[in-house]
PDB file of C-alpha atoms in Angstrom:
ATOM      1  CA  UNK U1096     100.037  83.459 132.473  1.00 76.00           C
ATOM      2  CA  UNK U1097      99.883  87.104 133.594  1.00 79.00           C
ATOM      3  CA  UNK U1098      96.711  88.020 131.668  1.00 86.00           C
ATOM      4  CA  UNK U1099      96.702  91.748 132.512  1.00 83.00           C
ATOM      5  CA  UNK U1100     100.327  92.202 131.421  1.00 83.00           C
ATOM      6  CA  UNK U1101      99.647  90.203 128.265  1.00 84.00           C
ATOM      7  CA  UNK U1102      96.578  92.281 127.351  1.00 87.00           C
ATOM      8  CA  UNK U1103      98.321  95.582 128.130  1.00 84.00           C
ATOM      9  CA  UNK U1104     101.298  94.645 125.989  1.00 82.00           C
ATOM     10  CA  UNK U1105      99.041  93.488 123.134  1.00 86.00           C
ATOM     11  CA  UNK U1106      96.953  96.672 123.298  1.00 85.00           C
ATOM     12  CA  UNK U1107      99.902  99.076 123.467  1.00 80.00           C
ATOM     13  CA  UNK U1108     101.932  97.312 120.784  1.00 78.00           C
ATOM     14  CA  UNK U1109      98.945  96.949 118.444  1.00 86.00           C
ATOM     15  CA  UNK U1110      97.329 100.358 118.732  1.00 82.00           C
ATOM     16  CA  UNK U1111     100.404 102.604 118.745  1.00 77.00           C
ATOM     17  CA  UNK U1112     101.466 104.173 115.440  1.00 76.00           C
ATOM     18  CA  UNK U1113     103.235 101.844 113.088  1.00 80.00           C
ATOM     19  CA  UNK U1114     103.243 101.131 109.365  1.00 84.00           C
ATOM     20  CA  UNK U1115      99.978  99.142 109.497  1.00 89.00           C
ATOM     21  CA  UNK U1116      97.996 101.732 111.419  1.00 87.00           C
ATOM     22  CA  UNK U1117      99.334 104.758 109.597  1.00 86.00           C
ATOM     23  CA  UNK U1118      98.755 103.212 106.168  1.00 88.00           C
ATOM     24  CA  UNK U1119      95.227 102.135 107.181  1.00 91.00           C
ATOM     25  CA  UNK U1120      94.393 105.657 108.293  1.00 89.00           C
ATOM     26  CA  UNK U1121      95.809 107.158 105.103  1.00 88.00           C
ATOM     27  CA  UNK U1122      93.933 104.717 102.863  1.00 89.00           C
ATOM     28  CA  UNK U1123      90.643 105.326 104.702  1.00 90.00           C
ATOM     29  CA  UNK U1124      91.166 109.056 104.448  1.00 85.00           C
ATOM     30  CA  UNK U1125      91.873 108.828 100.730  1.00 84.00           C
ATOM     31  CA  UNK U1126      89.465 106.061  99.625  1.00 86.00           C
ATOM     32  CA  UNK U1127      86.973 105.688 102.473  1.00 87.00           C
ATOM     33  CA  UNK U1128      86.452 103.091 105.173  1.00 90.00           C
ATOM     34  CA  UNK U1129      84.671 100.551 102.987  1.00 91.00           C
ATOM     35  CA  UNK U1130      87.513 100.339 100.454  1.00 90.00           C
ATOM     36  CA  UNK U1131      90.121 100.075 103.219  1.00 93.00           C
ATOM     37  CA  UNK U1132      88.607  97.034 104.936  1.00 94.00           C
ATOM     38  CA  UNK U1133      90.400  94.649 102.559  1.00 93.00           C
ATOM     39  CA  UNK U1134      93.754  96.166 103.584  1.00 93.00           C
ATOM     40  CA  UNK U1135      92.810  95.716 107.275  1.00 94.00           C
ATOM     41  CA  UNK U1136      91.810  92.089 106.647  1.00 95.00           C
ATOM     42  CA  UNK U1137      95.118  91.553 104.835  1.00 94.00           C
ATOM     43  CA  UNK U1138      97.010  92.973 107.812  1.00 94.00           C
ATOM     44  CA  UNK U1139      95.060  90.648 110.092  1.00 95.00           C
ATOM     45  CA  UNK U1140      95.764  87.598 107.896  1.00 95.00           C
ATOM     46  CA  UNK U1141      99.458  88.450 107.678  1.00 94.00           C
ATOM     47  CA  UNK U1142      99.594  89.026 111.405  1.00 91.00           C
ATOM     48  CA  UNK U1143      97.954  85.646 111.990  1.00 95.00           C
ATOM     49  CA  UNK U1144     100.593  83.951 109.816  1.00 94.00           C
ATOM     50  CA  UNK U1145     103.388  85.776 111.658  1.00 91.00           C
ATOM     51  CA  UNK U1146     101.923  84.709 115.022  1.00 92.00           C
ATOM     52  CA  UNK U1147     101.632  81.060 113.933  1.00 93.00           C
ATOM     53  CA  UNK U1148     105.194  81.139 112.589  1.00 88.00           C
ATOM     54  CA  UNK U1149     106.403  82.768 115.806  1.00 84.00           C
ATOM     55  CA  UNK U1150     104.640  80.135 117.837  1.00 85.00           C
ATOM     56  CA  UNK U1151     105.978  77.088 116.026  1.00 83.00           C
ATOM     57  CA  UNK U1152     109.398  78.334 115.066  1.00 74.00           C
ATOM     58  CA  UNK U1153     110.211  80.537 118.057  1.00 71.00           C
ATOM     59  CA  UNK U1154     113.275  78.573 119.101  1.00 56.00           C
ATOM     60  CA  UNK U1155     114.643  78.434 115.553  1.00 65.00           C
ATOM     61  CA  UNK U1156     113.912  82.115 114.997  1.00 60.00           C
ATOM     62  CA  UNK U1157     115.658  83.060 118.227  1.00 56.00           C
ATOM     63  CA  UNK U1158     118.808  81.449 116.847  1.00 62.00           C
ATOM     64  CA  UNK U1159     118.476  83.017 113.379  1.00 67.00           C
ATOM     65  CA  UNK U1160     117.203  86.506 114.255  1.00 61.00           C
ATOM     66  CA  UNK U1161     120.473  87.833 115.705  1.00 64.00           C
ATOM     67  CA  UNK U1162     122.097  87.026 112.354  1.00 68.00           C
ATOM     68  CA  UNK U1163     119.428  88.638 110.155  1.00 66.00           C
ATOM     69  CA  UNK U1164     118.051  91.250 112.550  1.00 62.00           C
ATOM     70  CA  UNK U1165     120.263  94.027 111.172  1.00 72.00           C
ATOM     71  CA  UNK U1166     119.257  93.255 107.564  1.00 73.00           C
ATOM     72  CA  UNK U1167     115.557  93.160 108.558  1.00 63.00           C
ATOM     73  CA  UNK U1168     115.923  96.468 110.382  1.00 67.00           C
ATOM     74  CA  UNK U1169     117.554  98.123 107.367  1.00 76.00           C
ATOM     75  CA  UNK U1170     114.951  96.788 104.912  1.00 71.00           C
ATOM     76  CA  UNK U1171     112.084  97.750 107.219  1.00 64.00           C
ATOM     77  CA  UNK U1172     113.551 101.199 107.864  1.00 72.00           C
ATOM     78  CA  UNK U1173     114.097 101.873 104.164  1.00 79.00           C
ATOM     79  CA  UNK U1174     110.561 100.723 103.353  1.00 71.00           C
ATOM     80  CA  UNK U1175     109.073 103.006 106.013  1.00 69.00           C
ATOM     81  CA  UNK U1176     111.154 105.924 104.741  1.00 80.00           C
ATOM     82  CA  UNK U1177     109.909 105.155 101.220  1.00 79.00           C
ATOM     83  CA  UNK U1178     106.308 105.176 102.486  1.00 73.00           C
ATOM     84  CA  UNK U1179     106.951 108.504 104.236  1.00 78.00           C
ATOM     85  CA  UNK U1180     108.320 109.944 100.994  1.00 86.00           C
ATOM     86  CA  UNK U1181     105.297 108.692  99.017  1.00 77.00           C
ATOM     87  CA  UNK U1182     102.980 110.297 101.582  1.00 75.00           C
ATOM     88  CA  UNK U1183     104.845 113.606 101.373  1.00 82.00           C
ATOM     89  CA  UNK U1184     104.661 113.810  97.585  1.00 83.00           C
ATOM     90  CA  UNK U1185     101.102 112.496  97.250  1.00 74.00           C
ATOM     91  CA  UNK U1186      98.639 114.813  95.573  1.00 70.00           C
ATOM     92  CA  UNK U1187      94.967 115.064  96.476  1.00 61.00           C
ATOM     93  CA  UNK U1188      92.602 113.137  94.225  1.00 54.00           C
ATOM     94  CA  UNK U1189      89.468 114.672  92.829  1.00 48.00           C
ATOM     95  CA  UNK U1190      87.887 111.257  92.441  1.00 45.00           C
ATOM     96  CA  UNK U1191      87.427 108.896  95.322  1.00 44.00           C
ATOM     97  CA  UNK U1192      86.779 105.962  92.978  1.00 46.00           C
ATOM     98  CA  UNK U1193      90.370 105.691  91.824  1.00 48.00           C
ATOM     99  CA  UNK U1194      91.932 102.591  93.285  1.00 55.00           C
ATOM    100  CA  UNK U1195      95.371 102.549  94.836  1.00 64.00           C
ATOM    101  CA  UNK U1196      97.294  99.386  94.027  1.00 66.00           C
ATOM    102  CA  UNK U1197      98.594  99.372  97.612  1.00 70.00           C
ATOM    103  CA  UNK U1198      95.147  99.514  99.233  1.00 75.00           C
ATOM    104  CA  UNK U1199      94.394  95.823  98.976  1.00 83.00           C
ATOM    105  CA  UNK U1200      94.432  92.549 100.881  1.00 87.00           C
ATOM    106  CA  UNK U1201      97.723  91.237  99.501  1.00 87.00           C
ATOM    107  CA  UNK U1202      99.606  94.444 100.333  1.00 85.00           C
ATOM    108  CA  UNK U1203      98.284  94.379 103.896  1.00 86.00           C
ATOM    109  CA  UNK U1204      99.289  90.758 104.289  1.00 88.00           C
ATOM    110  CA  UNK U1205     102.747  91.047 102.721  1.00 86.00           C
ATOM    111  CA  UNK U1206     103.512  94.205 104.702  1.00 84.00           C
ATOM    112  CA  UNK U1207     103.677  92.008 107.816  1.00 87.00           C
ATOM    113  CA  UNK U1208     106.669  90.094 106.506  1.00 87.00           C
ATOM    114  CA  UNK U1209     108.824  93.223 106.208  1.00 83.00           C
ATOM    115  CA  UNK U1210     107.335  95.017 109.217  1.00 83.00           C
ATOM    116  CA  UNK U1211     110.027  94.778 111.909  1.00 78.00           C
ATOM    117  CA  UNK U1212     107.629  96.097 114.570  1.00 79.00           C
ATOM    118  CA  UNK U1213     105.174  93.280 113.797  1.00 84.00           C
ATOM    119  CA  UNK U1214     107.810  90.552 113.637  1.00 83.00           C
ATOM    120  CA  UNK U1215     109.522  91.649 116.842  1.00 78.00           C
ATOM    121  CA  UNK U1216     106.106  91.997 118.479  1.00 82.00           C
ATOM    122  CA  UNK U1217     105.254  88.423 117.437  1.00 85.00           C
ATOM    123  CA  UNK U1218     108.520  87.039 118.744  1.00 78.00           C
ATOM    124  CA  UNK U1219     108.168  88.931 122.006  1.00 79.00           C
ATOM    125  CA  UNK U1220     104.533  88.201 122.750  1.00 83.00           C
ATOM    126  CA  UNK U1221     104.875  84.521 121.884  1.00 83.00           C
ATOM    127  CA  UNK U1222     108.124  83.885 123.743  1.00 79.00           C
ATOM    128  CA  UNK U1223     107.198  85.977 126.795  1.00 79.00           C
ATOM    129  CA  UNK U1224     103.503  85.389 127.313  1.00 83.00           C
ATOM    130  CA  UNK U1225     102.361  82.323 125.364  1.00 85.00           C
ATOM    131  CA  UNK U1226     104.966  79.561 125.061  1.00 76.00           C
ATOM    132  CA  UNK U1227     105.928  79.461 128.738  1.00 75.00           C
ATOM    133  CA  UNK U1228     102.301  78.646 129.623  1.00 82.00           C
ATOM    134  CA  UNK U1229     100.639  77.139 126.542  1.00 84.00           C
ATOM    135  CA  UNK U1230     102.113  74.735 124.015  1.00 80.00           C
ATOM    136  CA  UNK U1231      99.202  72.735 122.612  1.00 85.00           C
ATOM    137  CA  UNK U1232      98.409  73.150 118.939  1.00 87.00           C
ATOM    138  CA  UNK U1233      94.905  74.380 119.756  1.00 93.00           C
ATOM    139  CA  UNK U1234      96.097  77.028 122.214  1.00 91.00           C
ATOM    140  CA  UNK U1235      98.789  78.288 119.817  1.00 91.00           C
ATOM    141  CA  UNK U1236      96.205  78.490 117.031  1.00 93.00           C
ATOM    142  CA  UNK U1237      93.681  80.313 119.246  1.00 95.00           C
ATOM    143  CA  UNK U1238      96.251  82.814 120.540  1.00 94.00           C
ATOM    144  CA  UNK U1239      97.398  83.482 116.965  1.00 94.00           C
ATOM    145  CA  UNK U1240      93.783  83.958 115.896  1.00 96.00           C
ATOM    146  CA  UNK U1241      93.217  86.353 118.805  1.00 97.00           C
ATOM    147  CA  UNK U1242      96.350  88.360 117.980  1.00 95.00           C
ATOM    148  CA  UNK U1243      95.387  88.484 114.299  1.00 93.00           C
ATOM    149  CA  UNK U1244      91.958  89.795 115.310  1.00 96.00           C
ATOM    150  CA  UNK U1245      93.577  92.465 117.507  1.00 95.00           C
ATOM    151  CA  UNK U1246      95.679  93.423 114.467  1.00 92.00           C
ATOM    152  CA  UNK U1247      92.455  93.875 112.503  1.00 94.00           C
ATOM    153  CA  UNK U1248      90.892  95.927 115.307  1.00 96.00           C
ATOM    154  CA  UNK U1249      93.874  98.266 115.505  1.00 93.00           C
ATOM    155  CA  UNK U1250      94.071  98.930 111.762  1.00 93.00           C
ATOM    156  CA  UNK U1251      90.285  99.229 111.525  1.00 95.00           C
ATOM    157  CA  UNK U1252      90.267 101.745 114.398  1.00 94.00           C
ATOM    158  CA  UNK U1253      92.896 103.857 112.640  1.00 90.00           C
ATOM    159  CA  UNK U1254      90.926 103.514 109.380  1.00 92.00           C
ATOM    160  CA  UNK U1255      87.778 104.643 111.143  1.00 92.00           C
ATOM    161  CA  UNK U1256      89.636 107.681 112.431  1.00 88.00           C
ATOM    162  CA  UNK U1257      90.865 108.449 108.912  1.00 84.00           C
ATOM    163  CA  UNK U1258      87.394 108.210 107.400  1.00 85.00           C
ATOM    164  CA  UNK U1259      85.544 110.064 110.188  1.00 86.00           C
ATOM    165  CA  UNK U1260      87.816 113.052 109.918  1.00 79.00           C
ATOM    166  CA  UNK U1261      87.989 112.919 106.120  1.00 72.00           C
ATOM    167  CA  UNK U1262      86.533 116.401 105.539  1.00 76.00           C
ATOM    168  CA  UNK U1263      88.856 117.943 108.106  1.00 80.00           C
ATOM    169  CA  UNK U1264      91.833 116.030 106.754  1.00 72.00           C
ATOM    170  CA  UNK U1265      91.045 116.973 103.154  1.00 71.00           C
ATOM    171  CA  UNK U1266      91.083 120.633 104.177  1.00 82.00           C
ATOM    172  CA  UNK U1267      94.463 120.178 105.874  1.00 83.00           C
ATOM    173  CA  UNK U1268      95.834 117.409 103.632  1.00 77.00           C
ATOM    174  CA  UNK U1269      99.343 118.853 103.291  1.00 83.00           C
ATOM    175  CA  UNK U1270      99.784 119.315 107.041  1.00 86.00           C
ATOM    176  CA  UNK U1271      98.252 115.890 107.693  1.00 77.00           C
ATOM    177  CA  UNK U1272     100.570 114.212 105.168  1.00 79.00           C
ATOM    178  CA  UNK U1273     103.589 115.927 106.723  1.00 86.00           C
ATOM    179  CA  UNK U1274     102.588 114.718 110.206  1.00 83.00           C
ATOM    180  CA  UNK U1275     101.939 111.156 108.965  1.00 74.00           C
ATOM    181  CA  UNK U1276     105.240 111.125 107.071  1.00 80.00           C
ATOM    182  CA  UNK U1277     107.069 112.341 110.171  1.00 84.00           C
ATOM    183  CA  UNK U1278     105.392 109.607 112.251  1.00 77.00           C
ATOM    184  CA  UNK U1279     106.614 107.012 109.768  1.00 72.00           C
ATOM    185  CA  UNK U1280     110.110 108.516 109.880  1.00 81.00           C
ATOM    186  CA  UNK U1281     109.937 108.339 113.682  1.00 78.00           C
ATOM    187  CA  UNK U1282     108.872 104.666 113.479  1.00 69.00           C
ATOM    188  CA  UNK U1283     111.761 103.960 111.095  1.00 71.00           C
ATOM    189  CA  UNK U1284     114.322 105.711 113.282  1.00 78.00           C
ATOM    190  CA  UNK U1285     113.003 104.097 116.460  1.00 70.00           C
ATOM    191  CA  UNK U1286     113.580 100.662 114.934  1.00 63.00           C
ATOM    192  CA  UNK U1287     117.259 101.437 114.527  1.00 71.00           C
ATOM    193  CA  UNK U1288     117.697 102.720 118.079  1.00 71.00           C
ATOM    194  CA  UNK U1289     115.480 100.411 120.120  1.00 57.00           C
TER     195      UNK U1289
END
């Protein structure tokens, strides 16, 4: 297994902007790091499930994905555009104690099942780097656990960024929301043309 290539791919794919990372940063900016951890753990759990599914059903998925890939891309793109719209129209809160129904474990976990970047990442990393070299149940479980942990690290890092720069971002909330919305629009458009 080419370890360096595997780690580079995992790092680049996990830490670049995507729905998970952008939402984690926004939640941490709005509600603080502590209240965003559950979302990050949900992302990690969902990512773990996607990695396990990719590992055990990779051959089946490779046969099905060409048939449903377009539908998944459209649903994922529309969802990201919806998130971008919600970011654009969001108003600043005066209270930080107000809970957002989307800033929770279940949302983070379920987001993985409509996140085309995450699903395609899982299919790619498993089929390219893992299955050709490792097929035991233990190795597939450990790789999935590792990739789920990397998913947590990436969303937590973006959350940390959102909370550390909270004062700055509150001052420039409108500009920040526009930039984050545009990044989500870019992610959505890139799915259609990649």
